[in-house]
CSV table of C-alpha atoms in Angstrom, one decimal:
chain,number,residue,atom,x,y,z
O,27,MET,CA,45.6,47.3,67.1
O,28,GLU,CA,49.0,47.2,65.4
O,29,PRO,CA,51.2,44.4,66.7
O,30,THR,CA,54.2,45.5,68.8
O,31,GLN,CA,56.0,42.2,69.6
O,32,THR,CA,58.2,40.5,67.1
O,33,THR,CA,59.4,37.0,67.0
O,34,GLN,CA,63.2,36.3,66.9
O,35,THR,CA,63.2,35.1,63.3
O,36,SER,CA,61.3,38.0,61.8
O,37,ARG,CA,63.3,40.7,63.6
O,38,THR,CA,66.7,39.4,62.9
O,39,PRO,CA,68.7,40.5,59.8
O,40,SER,CA,69.1,36.9,58.8
O,41,GLY,CA,65.4,36.4,58.8
O,42,ARG,CA,64.7,39.3,56.6
O,43,TRP,CA,67.7,38.5,54.3
O,44,SER,CA,66.3,35.0,54.0
O,45,ILE,CA,62.9,36.2,52.9
O,46,THR,CA,64.6,38.6,50.5
O,47,LEU,CA,66.6,35.7,48.9
O,48,LEU,CA,63.6,33.4,48.8
O,49,SER,CA,61.6,36.1,47.0
O,50,LEU,CA,64.3,36.6,44.4
O,51,GLY,CA,64.6,32.8,43.9
O,52,HIS,CA,60.8,32.6,43.6
O,53,ALA,CA,61.0,35.2,40.7
O,54,CYS,CA,63.5,33.0,38.9
O,55,VAL,CA,61.2,30.0,39.2
O,56,ASP,CA,57.9,31.6,38.2
O,57,VAL,CA,59.4,33.3,35.3
O,58,TYR,CA,59.1,29.8,33.7
O,59,GLN,CA,55.3,29.6,34.4
O,60,GLY,CA,55.0,32.9,32.6
O,61,ALA,CA,57.2,31.8,29.9
O,62,VAL,CA,55.1,29.0,28.7
O,63,ALA,CA,52.3,31.3,27.9
O,64,ALA,CA,54.6,33.9,26.5
O,65,LEU,CA,55.9,31.3,24.0
O,66,VAL,CA,52.4,30.5,22.6
O,67,PRO,CA,52.3,33.3,20.0
O,68,PHE,CA,55.7,32.2,18.8
O,69,PHE,CA,54.6,28.7,18.3
O,70,VAL,CA,51.5,29.9,16.5
O,71,SER,CA,53.5,32.1,14.1
O,72,GLU,CA,56.6,29.9,13.6
O,73,ARG,CA,54.9,26.6,13.5
O,74,ALA,CA,51.3,27.5,12.5
O,75,TYR,CA,49.8,25.8,15.5
O,76,THR,CA,46.1,26.1,16.0
O,77,TYR,CA,44.6,27.6,19.1
O,78,ALA,CA,43.9,24.0,20.4
O,79,ALA,CA,47.4,22.9,19.7
O,80,ALA,CA,48.9,26.0,21.4
O,81,SER,CA,46.7,25.5,24.4
O,82,GLY,CA,47.9,21.9,24.6
O,83,ILE,CA,51.4,23.2,25.3
O,84,VAL,CA,50.0,25.1,28.3
O,85,LEU,CA,48.2,22.0,29.3
O,86,ALA,CA,51.3,19.9,29.2
O,87,ALA,CA,53.1,22.3,31.5
O,88,SER,CA,50.1,22.4,33.9
O,89,LEU,CA,48.8,18.7,33.8
O,90,LEU,CA,51.6,16.9,35.5
O,91,SER,CA,52.3,19.8,37.7
O,92,SER,CA,48.7,19.6,39.0
O,93,VAL,CA,48.9,15.9,39.6
O,94,VAL,CA,52.2,15.7,41.3
O,95,GLN,CA,52.1,18.9,43.3
O,96,PRO,CA,49.9,17.5,46.1
O,97,LEU,CA,52.3,14.6,46.3
O,98,PHE,CA,55.3,16.9,46.9
O,99,GLY,CA,53.2,18.7,49.4
O,100,ALA,CA,52.5,15.5,51.3
O,101,LEU,CA,56.2,14.6,51.2
O,102,VAL,CA,57.4,18.0,52.7
O,103,ASP,CA,54.8,17.6,55.4
O,104,LYS,CA,56.7,14.5,56.6
O,105,TRP,CA,60.3,15.5,55.7
O,106,ALA,CA,62.0,18.8,55.2
O,107,MET,CA,63.7,18.7,51.7
O,108,PRO,CA,65.4,22.0,51.3
O,109,TRP,CA,67.5,20.5,48.5
O,110,LEU,CA,64.4,20.5,46.3
O,111,LEU,CA,64.6,24.2,45.9
O,112,PRO,CA,67.8,24.5,43.7
O,113,VAL,CA,67.2,21.1,42.0
O,114,SER,CA,63.5,22.0,41.0
O,115,THR,CA,64.6,25.5,39.9
O,116,LEU,CA,67.1,24.0,37.5
O,117,LEU,CA,64.5,21.4,36.3
O,118,GLY,CA,61.9,24.1,35.6
O,119,GLY,CA,64.3,26.3,33.6
O,120,ALA,CA,65.7,23.2,31.6
O,121,GLY,CA,62.3,22.2,30.3
O,122,VAL,CA,61.5,25.6,29.0
O,123,ALA,CA,64.9,26.2,27.6
O,124,LEU,CA,64.5,22.9,25.5
O,125,ALA,CA,60.9,23.7,24.4
O,126,GLY,CA,62.1,25.6,21.3
O,127,VAL,CA,64.7,23.0,20.2
O,128,GLY,CA,63.6,20.9,17.2
O,129,GLY,CA,60.2,21.0,15.5
O,130,SER,CA,58.5,18.0,17.0
O,131,TYR,CA,55.2,18.8,18.8
O,132,ALA,CA,55.6,15.7,21.0
O,133,LEU,CA,59.1,16.8,22.1
O,134,THR,CA,57.8,20.3,22.9
O,135,LEU,CA,55.1,18.8,25.0
O,136,ALA,CA,57.6,16.7,26.9
O,137,ALA,CA,60.0,19.6,27.6
O,138,VAL,CA,57.3,21.8,29.1
O,139,ALA,CA,56.0,18.9,31.0
O,140,VAL,CA,59.4,18.4,32.6
O,141,SER,CA,59.4,22.2,33.5
O,142,GLY,CA,56.0,21.8,35.0
O,143,ILE,CA,57.3,19.0,37.3
O,144,GLY,CA,60.1,21.2,38.4
O,145,ILE,CA,57.7,24.0,39.3
O,146,ALA,CA,55.5,21.6,41.1
O,147,ALA,CA,58.4,20.2,43.3
O,148,TYR,CA,59.5,23.8,44.2
O,149,HIS,CA,56.4,25.4,45.6
O,150,PRO,CA,55.4,23.2,48.6
O,151,GLU,CA,58.9,23.2,50.1
O,152,ALA,CA,59.4,27.0,49.2
O,153,ALA,CA,56.1,27.8,50.9
O,154,ARG,CA,57.2,25.8,54.0
O,155,VAL,CA,60.6,27.4,54.3
O,156,ALA,CA,59.1,30.9,53.8
O,157,ARG,CA,56.6,30.2,56.6
O,158,ASP,CA,59.3,28.8,58.9
O,159,VAL,CA,61.5,31.8,58.3
O,160,SER,CA,58.8,34.4,58.6
O,161,ARG,CA,56.9,32.7,61.5
O,162,GLY,CA,53.7,32.8,59.6
O,163,SER,CA,53.5,36.6,58.8
O,164,HIS,CA,51.2,37.1,55.9
O,165,THR,CA,53.0,40.4,55.0
O,166,ALA,CA,56.3,38.5,54.8
O,167,MET,CA,54.5,35.8,52.7
O,168,GLY,CA,53.3,38.7,50.5
O,169,TRP,CA,56.8,39.7,49.9
O,170,PHE,CA,57.7,36.1,49.1
O,171,SER,CA,54.8,35.9,46.6
O,172,LEU,CA,55.8,39.2,45.1
O,173,GLY,CA,58.9,37.5,43.9
O,174,GLY,CA,56.9,35.0,41.8
O,175,ASN,CA,54.7,37.9,40.5
O,176,ILE,CA,57.7,39.7,39.3
O,177,GLY,CA,58.9,36.5,37.6
O,178,PHE,CA,55.6,36.3,35.7
O,179,ALA,CA,55.8,39.9,34.7
O,180,ALA,CA,59.4,39.5,33.3
O,181,ALA,CA,58.5,36.4,31.4
O,182,PRO,CA,57.0,38.0,28.3
O,183,LEU,CA,59.8,40.5,28.1
O,184,MET,CA,62.5,37.8,28.5
O,185,VAL,CA,60.9,35.5,26.0
O,186,SER,CA,60.2,38.3,23.5
O,187,ALA,CA,63.9,39.6,23.8
O,188,VAL,CA,65.3,36.1,23.1
O,189,ILE,CA,62.8,34.5,20.7
O,190,ALA,CA,62.0,37.6,18.6
O,191,THR,CA,65.7,37.9,17.9
O,192,GLY,CA,66.8,34.4,17.5
O,193,GLY,CA,63.7,32.5,16.9
O,194,LEU,CA,62.5,29.4,18.8
O,195,HIS,CA,65.9,27.8,18.3
O,196,ALA,CA,67.3,30.4,20.7
O,197,SER,CA,65.3,29.0,23.6
O,198,PRO,CA,68.3,27.4,25.4
O,199,LEU,CA,69.3,31.0,26.4
O,200,LEU,CA,66.2,30.9,28.7
O,201,VAL,CA,67.9,28.7,31.0
O,202,VAL,CA,69.9,31.7,32.6
O,203,PRO,CA,67.3,32.6,35.3
O,204,ALA,CA,67.3,29.1,36.5
O,205,LEU,CA,71.0,29.1,37.1
O,206,ALA,CA,70.7,32.4,39.1
O,207,GLY,CA,67.7,31.1,40.9
O,208,ALA,CA,69.4,27.9,42.0
O,209,ALA,CA,72.3,30.0,43.4
O,210,LEU,CA,69.8,32.3,45.2
O,211,CYS,CA,68.0,29.2,46.7
O,212,VAL,CA,71.2,27.8,48.1
O,213,ALA,CA,72.1,31.3,49.6
O,214,ALA,CA,68.6,31.5,51.2
O,215,LEU,CA,69.0,28.2,52.8
O,216,ARG,CA,72.4,29.1,54.2
O,217,ALA,CA,71.1,32.4,55.5
O,218,ARG,CA,68.3,30.9,57.7
O,219,VAL,CA,68.8,31.3,61.4
O,220,PRO,CA,69.7,28.0,63.1
O,221,ASP,CA,66.5,27.2,64.7
O,222,ALA,CA,64.6,27.7,61.4
O,223,ALA,CA,66.8,25.4,59.5
O,224,SER,CA,65.7,21.7,59.7
O,225,GLY,CA,68.5,20.4,57.7
O,226,GLY,CA,66.8,17.6,55.8
O,227,GLY,CA,65.4,15.6,58.6
O,228,PRO,CA,61.8,15.2,59.6
O,229,ALA,CA,59.7,18.4,59.3
O,230,ARG,CA,58.5,19.8,62.6
O,231,VAL,CA,54.9,18.7,62.0
O,232,LYS,CA,54.4,17.5,65.6
O,233,GLU,CA,55.2,20.9,67.0
O,234,THR,CA,52.2,22.5,65.4
O,235,VAL,CA,49.0,23.1,67.3
O,236,GLY,CA,45.4,23.4,66.3
O,237,ARG,CA,43.3,21.2,64.1
O,238,ASP,CA,42.9,21.0,60.3
O,239,ASP,CA,39.7,22.6,58.9
O,240,TRP,CA,39.3,20.7,55.7
O,241,ALA,CA,35.9,22.1,54.9
O,242,SER,CA,37.1,25.6,54.8
O,243,PHE,CA,40.2,24.7,53.0
O,244,ALA,CA,38.0,22.9,50.3
O,245,LYS,CA,36.0,26.1,49.8
O,246,LEU,CA,39.1,28.1,49.5
O,247,SER,CA,40.7,25.7,47.1
O,248,GLY,CA,37.5,25.7,44.9
O,249,ALA,CA,37.8,29.5,44.7
O,250,ILE,CA,41.5,29.3,43.9
O,251,VAL,CA,40.6,26.9,41.0
O,252,CYS,CA,38.2,29.4,39.6
O,253,ARG,CA,40.9,32.2,39.9
O,254,SER,CA,43.4,29.9,38.2
O,255,ILE,CA,41.3,29.1,35.2
O,256,VAL,CA,40.7,32.9,34.7
O,257,PHE,CA,44.4,33.7,35.1
O,258,VAL,CA,45.9,31.0,33.1
O,259,GLY,CA,43.2,31.3,30.4
O,260,LEU,CA,44.0,35.0,29.9
O,261,GLY,CA,47.7,34.3,30.2
O,262,ALA,CA,47.6,31.8,27.4
O,263,PHE,CA,45.5,34.0,24.9
O,264,ILE,CA,45.6,37.6,26.0
O,265,SER,CA,48.6,38.3,23.6
O,266,LEU,CA,46.8,37.1,20.5
O,267,TYR,CA,43.5,38.7,21.7
O,268,ALA,CA,45.1,42.1,22.4
O,269,SER,CA,47.0,42.2,19.2
O,270,ARG,CA,43.8,41.6,17.2
O,271,ARG,CA,41.4,43.7,19.4
O,272,THR,CA,43.8,46.7,19.3
O,273,GLY,CA,45.3,46.2,15.9
O,274,GLY,CA,48.7,46.7,17.3
O,275,GLY,CA,50.3,43.4,16.3
O,276,ASP,CA,52.8,41.3,18.3
O,277,ALA,CA,54.1,44.3,20.3
O,278,ALA,CA,50.6,45.1,21.5
O,279,GLY,CA,50.1,41.4,22.6
O,280,THR,CA,53.4,41.4,24.5
O,281,ALA,CA,52.4,44.5,26.3
O,282,ALA,CA,49.1,43.2,27.3
O,283,LEU,CA,50.7,40.0,28.7
O,284,PHE,CA,53.3,42.2,30.6
O,285,VAL,CA,50.4,44.4,32.1
O,286,LEU,CA,48.6,41.2,33.2
O,287,TYR,CA,51.7,39.9,35.0
O,288,LEU,CA,53.0,43.2,36.3
O,289,GLY,CA,49.5,44.1,37.9
O,290,GLY,CA,50.0,41.0,39.9
O,291,ALA,CA,53.0,42.5,41.6
O,292,VAL,CA,51.0,45.5,42.6
O,293,GLY,CA,48.1,43.4,43.8
O,294,THR,CA,50.1,41.2,46.0
O,295,VAL,CA,51.8,44.1,47.9
O,296,ALA,CA,48.4,45.7,48.2
O,297,GLY,CA,46.8,42.5,49.4
O,298,GLY,CA,49.1,42.2,52.5
O,299,ARG,CA,48.5,45.8,53.5
O,300,LEU,CA,44.8,45.7,53.0
O,301,ALA,CA,44.5,42.5,55.0
O,302,THR,CA,46.4,43.9,57.9
O,303,ARG,CA,43.8,46.7,58.1
O,304,TYR,CA,40.6,45.1,57.2
O,305,GLY,CA,41.2,41.4,57.6
O,306,ARG,CA,42.0,38.6,55.1
O,307,ILE,CA,38.5,37.2,54.4
O,308,PRO,CA,36.8,40.6,53.6
O,309,VAL,CA,39.7,41.5,51.3
O,310,VAL,CA,39.6,38.2,49.4
O,311,GLN,CA,35.9,38.3,49.0
O,312,TRP,CA,35.8,41.9,47.6
O,313,SER,CA,38.7,41.1,45.3
O,314,TYR,CA,36.8,38.2,43.7
O,315,ALA,CA,33.6,40.3,43.3
O,316,LEU,CA,35.5,43.2,41.7
O,317,SER,CA,37.2,40.8,39.4
O,318,VAL,CA,33.9,39.9,37.7
O,319,LEU,CA,33.7,43.6,36.3
O,320,ALA,CA,37.3,43.7,35.4
O,321,VAL,CA,37.2,40.5,33.4
O,322,ALA,CA,34.0,41.6,31.7
O,323,GLY,CA,35.9,44.7,30.6
O,324,VAL,CA,38.7,42.7,29.1
O,325,VAL,CA,36.4,40.6,27.0
O,326,LEU,CA,33.9,43.2,26.0
O,327,VAL,CA,35.7,46.5,25.7
O,328,PRO,CA,37.6,47.1,22.4
O,329,GLY,CA,40.6,49.2,21.7
O,330,PRO,CA,43.3,50.7,23.9
O,331,PRO,CA,40.9,50.7,27.1
O,332,LEU,CA,41.6,47.0,27.0
O,333,TYR,CA,44.9,47.6,28.8
O,334,LEU,CA,43.2,49.3,31.7
O,335,PHE,CA,40.8,46.4,32.3
O,336,VAL,CA,43.8,43.9,31.9
O,337,ALA,CA,45.6,45.8,34.7
O,338,LEU,CA,42.4,45.8,37.0
O,339,THR,CA,41.9,42.1,36.3
O,340,SER,CA,45.4,41.4,37.2
O,341,ALA,CA,45.2,43.4,40.5
O,342,GLY,CA,41.9,41.9,41.4
O,343,LEU,CA,43.2,38.3,40.9
O,344,TYR,CA,46.4,38.9,42.7
O,345,VAL,CA,45.3,41.0,45.7
O,346,PRO,CA,44.2,37.7,47.4
O,347,PHE,CA,47.2,35.6,46.2
O,348,SER,CA,49.4,35.7,49.3
O,349,LEU,CA,46.3,35.7,51.5
O,350,HIS,CA,45.3,32.4,49.9
O,351,ILE,CA,48.6,31.0,51.1
O,352,THR,CA,48.4,32.1,54.7
O,353,LEU,CA,44.7,31.2,54.9
O,354,GLY,CA,45.4,27.8,53.4
O,355,GLN,CA,48.2,27.1,55.9
O,356,ASP,CA,46.2,28.4,58.8
O,357,TYR,CA,43.3,26.0,57.9
O,358,LEU,CA,45.7,23.1,57.7
O,359,PRO,CA,48.3,23.9,60.5
O,360,ARG,CA,49.4,20.3,60.6
O,361,ARG,CA,49.9,20.0,56.8
O,362,VAL,CA,51.5,23.3,55.7
O,363,GLY,CA,53.3,21.7,52.9
O,364,THR,CA,50.1,20.4,51.4
O,365,ALA,CA,48.4,23.8,51.9
O,366,GLY,CA,51.3,25.6,50.4
O,367,GLY,CA,51.4,23.4,47.4
O,368,VAL,CA,47.7,23.7,46.6
O,369,THR,CA,47.5,27.5,47.3
O,370,LEU,CA,50.8,28.6,45.9
O,371,GLY,CA,51.6,26.2,43.1
O,372,LEU,CA,48.5,24.3,42.1
O,373,ALA,CA,46.6,27.6,42.1
O,374,VAL,CA,48.5,28.6,39.0
O,375,SER,CA,49.0,25.2,37.4
O,376,VAL,CA,45.5,23.8,37.6
O,377,GLY,CA,44.1,26.5,35.2
O,378,GLY,CA,46.1,25.0,32.4
O,379,VAL,CA,43.9,22.0,32.4
O,380,ALA,CA,41.1,24.2,31.1
O,381,THR,CA,43.0,25.9,28.3
O,382,PRO,CA,42.4,23.2,25.7
O,383,VAL,CA,38.7,23.8,26.1
O,384,ILE,CA,39.2,27.5,25.6
O,385,GLY,CA,41.4,26.9,22.5
O,386,ALA,CA,39.0,24.3,21.0
O,387,LEU,CA,36.1,26.8,21.6
O,388,ALA,CA,38.1,29.6,20.0
O,389,ASP,CA,38.9,27.5,16.9
O,390,ALA,CA,35.1,26.7,16.6
O,391,THR,CA,33.9,30.2,17.2
O,392,SER,CA,36.1,33.1,18.0
O,393,LEU,CA,38.6,34.0,20.7
O,394,ARG,CA,36.3,36.5,22.2
O,395,THR,CA,33.5,34.0,22.5
O,396,ALA,CA,35.9,31.4,24.1
O,397,LEU,CA,37.0,34.0,26.7
O,398,ALA,CA,33.5,35.1,27.6
O,399,PRO,CA,32.8,32.3,30.1
O,400,LEU,CA,35.8,33.5,32.2
O,401,ILE,CA,33.6,36.4,33.4
O,402,ALA,CA,31.5,34.1,35.5
O,403,LEU,CA,34.3,32.3,37.4
O,404,PRO,CA,35.2,35.0,39.8
O,405,ALA,CA,31.6,35.1,40.8
O,406,VAL,CA,31.6,31.4,41.4
O,407,GLY,CA,34.8,31.9,43.6
O,408,TRP,CA,33.0,34.6,45.5
O,409,LEU,CA,30.1,32.4,46.2
O,410,LEU,CA,32.4,29.7,47.7
O,411,LEU,CA,34.2,32.3,49.8
O,412,ARG,CA,31.1,33.9,51.1
O,413,THR,CA,30.7,31.8,54.2
O,414,LEU,CA,34.4,31.5,55.1
O,415,LYS,CA,35.6,32.6,58.5
O,416,GLU,CA,39.1,33.5,59.8
O,417,PRO,CA,40.9,30.4,61.0
O,418,GLU,CA,41.0,30.0,64.7
O,419,LEU,CA,44.6,30.3,65.7
O,420,PRO,CA,45.7,29.2,69.1
O,421,GLY,CA,47.5,32.0,71.0
O,422,ALA,CA,46.5,34.5,68.3
O,423,GLY,CA,42.9,35.2,69.5
O,424,GLY,CA,41.4,34.9,65.8
O,425,GLY,CA,39.8,38.2,65.0
O,426,ALA,CA,39.2,40.0,61.8
O,427,GLY,CA,42.8,40.6,61.1
O,428,GLY,CA,43.6,37.0,61.1
O,429,GLY,CA,46.6,37.4,63.2
O,430,GLU,CA,50.1,37.5,61.9
O,431,ALA,CA,51.3,34.5,63.8
O,432,SER,CA,50.2,31.2,62.4
O,433,ALA,CA,49.3,28.1,64.3
O,434,ALA,CA,52.9,27.0,64.1
O,435,THR,CA,54.1,30.2,65.5
O,436,PRO,CA,55.3,30.5,69.2
O,437,PRO,CA,53.0,32.7,71.3
O,438,GLY,CA,53.1,36.4,70.5
O,439,PRO,CA,52.2,38.2,67.2
O,440,ALA,CA,54.9,38.9,64.7
O,441,ALA,CA,55.3,42.4,63.5
O,442,ASP,CA,54.6,43.0,59.8
O,443,ALA,CA,57.0,45.8,59.5
O,444,ALA,CA,59.9,43.8,60.9
O,445,ALA,CA,59.2,40.9,58.4
O,446,ARG,CA,59.5,43.1,55.3
O,447,PRO,CA,62.8,42.4,53.3
């Protein structure tokens, strides 16, 4: 049955405006996660990096992010730190902007590592604020996630426009989205309704009800890691792979990366709508199962049809993206910062740890051979998700739909339509 009652935050103009601003700010942050992969072909062409060296840049952006992101999640579970949003946005942009300055490989690694730390600091607090404003609506969280997907999609276009024109030395121009994103974050924090803003004092952890289901969260996290390796691995090498498989050169590679990221925007919107109708768990399970076939098409099918399979892969990997976030937060209702950090940020960054292995294998064999193992990972994710059940939400009655209200939500379901920006 469609929910008919709304919470105060989701139905007020300020609540919808806050989600809109947070979504736009999220786009300005995640453009830098996409930018690192988009820079890889330029590092290969201008600096003659090997596959392994190029993948090391992706690793540098991901490794520190993967290590420190749970720490930031634990911190925001204890204290609300809204100031992290604009500060981390600026840090993420500054690192990428400096990546092309100078020719030192070590300095390039350091620059993208700084960017990774900024992105790691952003996601747990951003997920907490978005949950607070939306009162746990997974449709509203879908709109918030959509902003990040749009940022990913814009990254190859932005990088190509700047670097193809001015070379790697023009990379400081890439700081512009960070400046806009920091301003959007400040505006979003100011737009929150009074009872959703926690100022900077202790986070309202004690007000949550329910228990943390670590076993289910661990299975979900394992599936997310599989998804992340596939997505980041393809993101790092799809430009080079498509340009050679289609014979279209750099333009064909940029187009493939754009399709990979743009499909995520479509998948995220579809995920929220499908979950409302069929339930989160079935939608997530089917998405992983269908991704197996889509990734196989990317690796095995030559020529222009490659783009169709890239689009299907992107949609399959992103339909469950926002559902990962709400499921994770509902499995850990007392640690929503940690859950948000793992499902929203770590889900993207941890895949970078595997890219040097893909790069080394590509150097030793071929890029196609190196990408072939990615076909099996969505299947592993499906196996982990196969036994998951919807979280038991106090006051929401559980059910297949998962309930829009989270464990931290006051009694009464939130209306999806009212939560849309």
